[in-house]
PDB file of C-alpha atoms in Angstrom:
ATOM      1  CA  MET A   6      98.183 170.317 169.829  1.00 41.00           C
ATOM      2  CA  ALA A   7     100.621 172.388 167.846  1.00 42.00           C
ATOM      3  CA  LYS A   8     103.389 170.244 166.096  1.00 44.00           C
ATOM      4  CA  LEU A   9     106.888 170.827 167.564  1.00 42.00           C
ATOM      5  CA  SER A  10     107.579 172.288 163.961  1.00 43.00           C
ATOM      6  CA  ASP A  11     104.994 174.739 164.157  1.00 46.00           C
ATOM      7  CA  SER A  12     106.607 176.196 167.538  1.00 46.00           C
ATOM      8  CA  PRO A  13     107.906 179.489 167.428  1.00 47.00           C
ATOM      9  CA  LYS A  14     111.596 179.519 167.088  1.00 51.00           C
ATOM     10  CA  LYS A  15     113.677 181.135 169.550  1.00 45.00           C
ATOM     11  CA  PRO A  16     115.849 183.998 168.255  1.00 45.00           C
ATOM     12  CA  LYS A  17     119.244 183.159 167.007  1.00 47.00           C
ATOM     13  CA  PHE A  18     122.116 185.350 168.875  1.00 40.00           C
ATOM     14  CA  VAL A  19     124.346 186.394 166.073  1.00 42.00           C
ATOM     15  CA  ARG A  20     127.755 187.277 166.035  1.00 45.00           C
ATOM     16  CA  GLU A  21     127.500 190.981 165.409  1.00 48.00           C
ATOM     17  CA  GLU A  22     125.473 191.467 168.362  1.00 81.00           C
ATOM     18  CA  PRO A  23     129.292 192.556 170.297  1.00 84.00           C
ATOM     19  CA  GLU A  24     129.820 194.768 167.287  1.00 88.00           C
ATOM     20  CA  VAL A  25     126.487 196.596 167.780  1.00 90.00           C
ATOM     21  CA  ARG A  26     126.909 196.864 171.281  1.00 91.00           C
ATOM     22  CA  ARG A  27     130.503 198.305 170.537  1.00 94.00           C
ATOM     23  CA  LYS A  28     129.106 200.835 167.869  1.00 94.00           C
ATOM     24  CA  LEU A  29     126.077 201.991 170.367  1.00 95.00           C
ATOM     25  CA  LEU A  30     128.939 202.671 172.812  1.00 96.00           C
ATOM     26  CA  ILE A  31     131.237 204.550 170.399  1.00 97.00           C
ATOM     27  CA  GLU A  32     128.416 206.570 169.477  1.00 97.00           C
ATOM     28  CA  ALA A  33     127.336 207.673 172.966  1.00 97.00           C
ATOM     29  CA  THR A  34     130.787 208.451 173.241  1.00 97.00           C
ATOM     30  CA  LEU A  35     130.828 210.865 170.538  1.00 97.00           C
ATOM     31  CA  ARG A  36     127.362 212.287 171.587  1.00 96.00           C
ATOM     32  CA  CYS A  37     129.338 213.100 174.980  1.00 97.00           C
ATOM     33  CA  LEU A  38     132.555 214.515 173.183  1.00 96.00           C
ATOM     34  CA  ALA A  39     130.087 216.858 171.378  1.00 94.00           C
ATOM     35  CA  LYS A  40     128.217 218.168 174.420  1.00 95.00           C
ATOM     36  CA  TYR A  41     130.951 217.977 177.041  1.00 95.00           C
ATOM     37  CA  GLY A  42     134.122 217.800 175.631  1.00 93.00           C
ATOM     38  CA  ASN A  43     136.969 215.554 176.399  1.00 92.00           C
ATOM     39  CA  SER A  44     137.103 216.643 180.149  1.00 91.00           C
ATOM     40  CA  GLY A  45     133.580 216.084 180.559  1.00 95.00           C
ATOM     41  CA  THR A  46     133.321 212.730 178.804  1.00 96.00           C
ATOM     42  CA  THR A  47     134.259 210.381 181.515  1.00 96.00           C
ATOM     43  CA  VAL A  48     133.456 206.832 181.474  1.00 95.00           C
ATOM     44  CA  GLU A  49     130.417 207.345 183.957  1.00 96.00           C
ATOM     45  CA  VAL A  50     128.867 210.044 181.563  1.00 97.00           C
ATOM     46  CA  ILE A  51     129.580 207.742 178.660  1.00 97.00           C
ATOM     47  CA  CYS A  52     127.431 204.725 180.604  1.00 96.00           C
ATOM     48  CA  LYS A  53     124.776 206.927 181.495  1.00 95.00           C
ATOM     49  CA  ALA A  54     124.319 208.374 177.959  1.00 96.00           C
ATOM     50  CA  ALA A  55     124.370 204.589 176.523  1.00 94.00           C
ATOM     51  CA  LYS A  56     122.433 203.404 179.278  1.00 93.00           C
ATOM     52  CA  VAL A  57     124.710 200.581 180.237  1.00 93.00           C
ATOM     53  CA  SER A  58     126.836 199.453 183.185  1.00 93.00           C
ATOM     54  CA  ARG A  59     130.431 200.322 183.571  1.00 93.00           C
ATOM     55  CA  GLY A  60     130.928 196.498 183.671  1.00 93.00           C
ATOM     56  CA  LEU A  61     129.742 196.340 180.141  1.00 93.00           C
ATOM     57  CA  LEU A  62     131.713 199.049 178.947  1.00 94.00           C
ATOM     58  CA  ASN A  63     134.728 197.498 180.379  1.00 92.00           C
ATOM     59  CA  HIS A  64     133.717 194.251 178.699  1.00 94.00           C
ATOM     60  CA  HIS A  65     134.211 195.696 175.062  1.00 94.00           C
ATOM     61  CA  PHE A  66     136.823 198.429 176.084  1.00 95.00           C
ATOM     62  CA  ASN A  67     139.836 199.024 177.794  1.00 93.00           C
ATOM     63  CA  GLY A  68     138.671 202.026 179.869  1.00 91.00           C
ATOM     64  CA  LYS A  69     138.203 205.867 178.189  1.00 93.00           C
ATOM     65  CA  SER A  70     141.217 205.895 176.230  1.00 93.00           C
ATOM     66  CA  ASP A  71     140.413 202.519 174.191  1.00 95.00           C
ATOM     67  CA  ILE A  72     136.586 203.878 173.486  1.00 96.00           C
ATOM     68  CA  ILE A  73     138.212 207.402 172.385  1.00 96.00           C
ATOM     69  CA  VAL A  74     140.422 205.659 170.105  1.00 95.00           C
ATOM     70  CA  GLN A  75     137.738 203.604 168.302  1.00 95.00           C
ATOM     71  CA  ALA A  76     135.247 206.973 168.404  1.00 96.00           C
ATOM     72  CA  TYR A  77     138.257 208.524 166.444  1.00 96.00           C
ATOM     73  CA  GLU A  78     138.409 205.644 163.862  1.00 95.00           C
ATOM     74  CA  TYR A  79     134.595 205.959 163.604  1.00 95.00           C
ATOM     75  CA  MET A  80     134.766 209.489 162.703  1.00 95.00           C
ATOM     76  CA  SER A  81     137.514 209.019 160.229  1.00 93.00           C
ATOM     77  CA  ASP A  82     135.809 205.959 158.611  1.00 93.00           C
ATOM     78  CA  LYS A  83     132.442 208.176 158.340  1.00 92.00           C
ATOM     79  CA  LEU A  84     134.241 211.022 156.364  1.00 90.00           C
ATOM     80  CA  ASP A  85     136.240 208.511 154.361  1.00 91.00           C
ATOM     81  CA  ASN A  86     132.846 206.781 153.514  1.00 90.00           C
ATOM     82  CA  SER A  87     130.832 210.106 152.864  1.00 89.00           C
ATOM     83  CA  THR A  88     133.700 211.349 150.611  1.00 90.00           C
ATOM     84  CA  ARG A  89     133.987 208.010 148.523  1.00 89.00           C
ATOM     85  CA  GLY A  90     130.190 208.093 148.242  1.00 88.00           C
ATOM     86  CA  LEU A  91     130.058 211.296 146.205  1.00 86.00           C
ATOM     87  CA  ILE A  92     133.247 210.504 144.278  1.00 87.00           C
ATOM     88  CA  GLU A  93     132.009 207.457 143.063  1.00 87.00           C
ATOM     89  CA  GLU A  94     128.761 209.100 142.107  1.00 89.00           C
ATOM     90  CA  ILE A  95     130.309 211.686 139.572  1.00 87.00           C
ATOM     91  CA  GLY A  96     132.977 209.310 137.886  1.00 85.00           C
ATOM     92  CA  SER A  97     136.706 209.208 137.236  1.00 88.00           C
ATOM     93  CA  GLU A  98     137.371 213.174 136.249  1.00 94.00           C
ATOM     94  CA  PRO A  99     139.890 214.251 138.710  1.00 95.00           C
ATOM     95  CA  GLN A 100     138.530 217.785 138.472  1.00 95.00           C
ATOM     96  CA  ALA A 101     135.043 216.501 139.613  1.00 95.00           C
ATOM     97  CA  GLN A 102     136.302 214.420 142.060  1.00 95.00           C
ATOM     98  CA  LEU A 103     138.627 217.076 143.650  1.00 96.00           C
ATOM     99  CA  GLU A 104     134.964 219.190 143.982  1.00 95.00           C
ATOM    100  CA  ALA A 105     133.396 216.272 145.443  1.00 94.00           C
ATOM    101  CA  MET A 106     135.810 215.840 148.141  1.00 95.00           C
ATOM    102  CA  ILE A 107     135.346 219.539 148.942  1.00 96.00           C
ATOM    103  CA  LYS A 108     131.510 219.257 148.803  1.00 94.00           C
ATOM    104  CA  ALA A 109     131.514 216.327 151.278  1.00 93.00           C
ATOM    105  CA  ALA A 110     133.576 218.169 153.604  1.00 94.00           C
ATOM    106  CA  PHE A 111     130.532 220.693 153.878  1.00 96.00           C
ATOM    107  CA  SER A 112     127.715 218.503 153.744  1.00 93.00           C
ATOM    108  CA  PRO A 113     125.883 216.372 156.075  1.00 92.00           C
ATOM    109  CA  PRO A 114     126.824 213.752 157.478  1.00 90.00           C
ATOM    110  CA  THR A 115     130.259 215.325 157.700  1.00 90.00           C
ATOM    111  CA  PHE A 116     129.314 219.076 158.125  1.00 93.00           C
ATOM    112  CA  THR A 117     127.278 219.371 161.195  1.00 93.00           C
ATOM    113  CA  LYS A 118     127.180 221.239 164.407  1.00 91.00           C
ATOM    114  CA  GLU A 119     127.659 217.962 166.509  1.00 93.00           C
ATOM    115  CA  ASP A 120     130.293 216.444 164.224  1.00 93.00           C
ATOM    116  CA  LEU A 121     132.346 219.432 164.127  1.00 93.00           C
ATOM    117  CA  SER A 122     132.352 219.787 168.058  1.00 92.00           C
ATOM    118  CA  ILE A 123     133.585 216.264 168.198  1.00 95.00           C
ATOM    119  CA  TRP A 124     136.143 216.758 166.026  1.00 94.00           C
ATOM    120  CA  ILE A 125     137.483 219.995 167.707  1.00 92.00           C
ATOM    121  CA  SER A 126     137.044 217.702 171.061  1.00 94.00           C
ATOM    122  CA  LEU A 127     139.684 214.974 169.381  1.00 94.00           C
ATOM    123  CA  TRP A 128     141.782 217.344 167.821  1.00 93.00           C
ATOM    124  CA  ASN A 129     142.621 219.230 171.287  1.00 92.00           C
ATOM    125  CA  LEU A 130     142.813 215.631 172.511  1.00 93.00           C
ATOM    126  CA  ALA A 131     145.559 214.820 169.935  1.00 94.00           C
ATOM    127  CA  GLN A 132     148.007 217.498 171.591  1.00 93.00           C
ATOM    128  CA  VAL A 133     148.163 215.495 174.611  1.00 92.00           C
ATOM    129  CA  ASP A 134     147.494 212.150 173.727  1.00 93.00           C
ATOM    130  CA  PRO A 135     150.038 210.174 171.794  1.00 93.00           C
ATOM    131  CA  GLN A 136     147.812 207.768 170.726  1.00 93.00           C
ATOM    132  CA  ILE A 137     145.340 210.118 169.247  1.00 94.00           C
ATOM    133  CA  ASN A 138     148.158 212.486 167.747  1.00 95.00           C
ATOM    134  CA  GLY A 139     149.294 209.329 165.845  1.00 95.00           C
ATOM    135  CA  LEU A 140     145.794 208.368 164.238  1.00 94.00           C
ATOM    136  CA  ASN A 141     145.292 212.172 163.362  1.00 94.00           C
ATOM    137  CA  LYS A 142     148.767 212.300 161.672  1.00 95.00           C
ATOM    138  CA  ARG A 143     147.747 209.446 159.779  1.00 94.00           C
ATOM    139  CA  HIS A 144     144.319 210.481 158.895  1.00 94.00           C
ATOM    140  CA  TYR A 145     145.666 213.593 157.760  1.00 94.00           C
ATOM    141  CA  ASN A 146     148.339 212.630 155.730  1.00 95.00           C
ATOM    142  CA  LYS A 147     146.306 210.273 153.830  1.00 94.00           C
ATOM    143  CA  TYR A 148     143.694 212.924 153.121  1.00 95.00           C
ATOM    144  CA  ARG A 149     146.132 215.324 151.934  1.00 96.00           C
ATOM    145  CA  ARG A 150     147.841 212.905 149.818  1.00 96.00           C
ATOM    146  CA  SER A 151     144.522 211.757 148.148  1.00 95.00           C
ATOM    147  CA  ILE A 152     143.908 215.724 147.462  1.00 97.00           C
ATOM    148  CA  ALA A 153     147.408 216.258 146.291  1.00 97.00           C
ATOM    149  CA  HIS A 154     147.154 213.165 143.862  1.00 97.00           C
ATOM    150  CA  LEU A 155     143.922 214.840 142.432  1.00 96.00           C
ATOM    151  CA  ILE A 156     145.455 218.302 142.148  1.00 97.00           C
ATOM    152  CA  ASP A 157     148.525 216.619 140.215  1.00 97.00           C
ATOM    153  CA  ALA A 158     146.171 215.003 137.707  1.00 97.00           C
ATOM    154  CA  VAL A 159     144.013 218.124 137.251  1.00 97.00           C
ATOM    155  CA  ALA A 160     147.325 219.774 136.709  1.00 96.00           C
ATOM    156  CA  ASP A 161     148.432 217.530 134.151  1.00 96.00           C
ATOM    157  CA  GLU A 162     145.273 217.736 132.267  1.00 94.00           C
ATOM    158  CA  ASN A 163     146.068 221.811 131.930  1.00 93.00           C
ATOM    159  CA  LYS A 164     149.565 220.923 131.235  1.00 95.00           C
ATOM    160  CA  ILE A 165     150.676 223.267 134.115  1.00 94.00           C
ATOM    161  CA  SER A 166     153.171 222.912 136.856  1.00 95.00           C
ATOM    162  CA  ILE A 167     151.881 222.995 140.658  1.00 95.00           C
ATOM    163  CA  ASN A 168     153.383 221.920 143.902  1.00 97.00           C
ATOM    164  CA  SER A 169     150.483 219.722 145.084  1.00 97.00           C
ATOM    165  CA  SER A 170     151.724 218.674 148.390  1.00 97.00           C
ATOM    166  CA  ARG A 171     151.583 222.496 149.484  1.00 97.00           C
ATOM    167  CA  ALA A 172     148.268 223.206 147.712  1.00 97.00           C
ATOM    168  CA  ALA A 173     146.908 220.195 149.064  1.00 98.00           C
ATOM    169  CA  LEU A 174     148.199 221.645 152.706  1.00 97.00           C
ATOM    170  CA  SER A 175     146.715 224.783 151.967  1.00 97.00           C
ATOM    171  CA  LEU A 176     143.587 223.550 151.020  1.00 97.00           C
ATOM    172  CA  THR A 177     142.962 221.457 153.884  1.00 96.00           C
ATOM    173  CA  ALA A 178     143.790 224.297 156.277  1.00 96.00           C
ATOM    174  CA  LEU A 179     141.266 226.139 154.514  1.00 97.00           C
ATOM    175  CA  MET A 180     138.961 223.476 155.073  1.00 96.00           C
ATOM    176  CA  ASP A 181     139.788 223.041 158.828  1.00 94.00           C
ATOM    177  CA  GLY A 182     139.894 226.984 159.423  1.00 95.00           C
ATOM    178  CA  LEU A 183     136.542 227.134 158.122  1.00 96.00           C
ATOM    179  CA  TRP A 184     135.101 224.119 159.856  1.00 95.00           C
ATOM    180  CA  LEU A 185     136.101 225.524 163.226  1.00 92.00           C
ATOM    181  CA  GLU A 186     135.014 229.067 162.373  1.00 94.00           C
ATOM    182  CA  TRP A 187     131.479 227.613 161.410  1.00 95.00           C
ATOM    183  CA  CYS A 188     131.613 225.649 165.060  1.00 91.00           C
ATOM    184  CA  LEU A 189     132.435 228.786 167.063  1.00 90.00           C
ATOM    185  CA  ASP A 190     129.743 230.982 164.949  1.00 93.00           C
ATOM    186  CA  PRO A 191     127.396 229.155 162.856  1.00 92.00           C
ATOM    187  CA  ASP A 192     126.066 232.803 161.681  1.00 94.00           C
ATOM    188  CA  ALA A 193     129.364 233.442 159.970  1.00 94.00           C
ATOM    189  CA  PHE A 194     128.441 231.786 156.948  1.00 95.00           C
ATOM    190  CA  VAL A 195     126.258 229.074 155.374  1.00 95.00           C
ATOM    191  CA  PRO A 196     128.037 225.933 154.179  1.00 95.00           C
ATOM    192  CA  GLN A 197     127.381 226.647 150.590  1.00 96.00           C
ATOM    193  CA  GLU A 198     130.004 229.933 150.922  1.00 97.00           C
ATOM    194  CA  GLY A 199     132.483 227.821 152.867  1.00 97.00           C
ATOM    195  CA  GLU A 200     132.434 225.119 149.654  1.00 97.00           C
ATOM    196  CA  ALA A 201     132.318 228.096 147.501  1.00 98.00           C
ATOM    197  CA  ALA A 202     135.551 229.521 149.158  1.00 98.00           C
ATOM    198  CA  CYS A 203     137.235 226.108 148.806  1.00 98.00           C
ATOM    199  CA  LEU A 204     136.246 225.792 144.964  1.00 97.00           C
ATOM    200  CA  ASP A 205     137.529 229.336 144.325  1.00 97.00           C
ATOM    201  CA  PHE A 206     140.889 228.295 145.521  1.00 97.00           C
ATOM    202  CA  ILE A 207     141.163 225.741 143.496  1.00 96.00           C
ATOM    203  CA  LYS A 208     139.905 227.403 140.662  1.00 95.00           C
ATOM    204  CA  ARG A 209     142.938 229.818 141.159  1.00 95.00           C
ATOM    205  CA  LEU A 210     145.260 227.237 141.449  1.00 94.00           C
ATOM    206  CA  PHE A 211     144.683 226.040 137.690  1.00 93.00           C
ATOM    207  CA  THR A 212     144.348 229.213 136.077  1.00 87.00           C
TER     208      THR A 212
END
């Protein structure tokens, strides 16, 4: 007879389990946004994509608005993490860091058909949803400040004067425009061409 100590141990329930379920629901929401847009992404559609009951979704989120907000935060964190990862790889040189931010914008996991479709859905929603609008402003203000800070640092190294806020606004507008163009027509250009166009822009800034 097996000793009690030799009996298989029951799996322990860990605290992360609710967070894992929340993440799965958020990822299902993002897939739905990419495929159906905001209007087609209903609670029922999300539940079907995640293969869960409506009750389980309501247990973790306060309806569609709440899960969309969390989905936006998830996408923002994903972009920030991919950008930070590339910057950490290349060191502390401002010019290289600025170029790494541009590279991150045109590389997976950020630059994919699905992710760009999600961003378009979220941008459209930001026009009518005050909470998403606020998140969008906070995210882009933070992103532009990071770019402006690096532009200032490179300008100082080159001993030139640049309106970094205006330059950062122009660069992010260029990147967003290329994102939108590629999402609407992936044959318009390859990601490397979008990256090169933005690198050309910053090159002209400092010459």
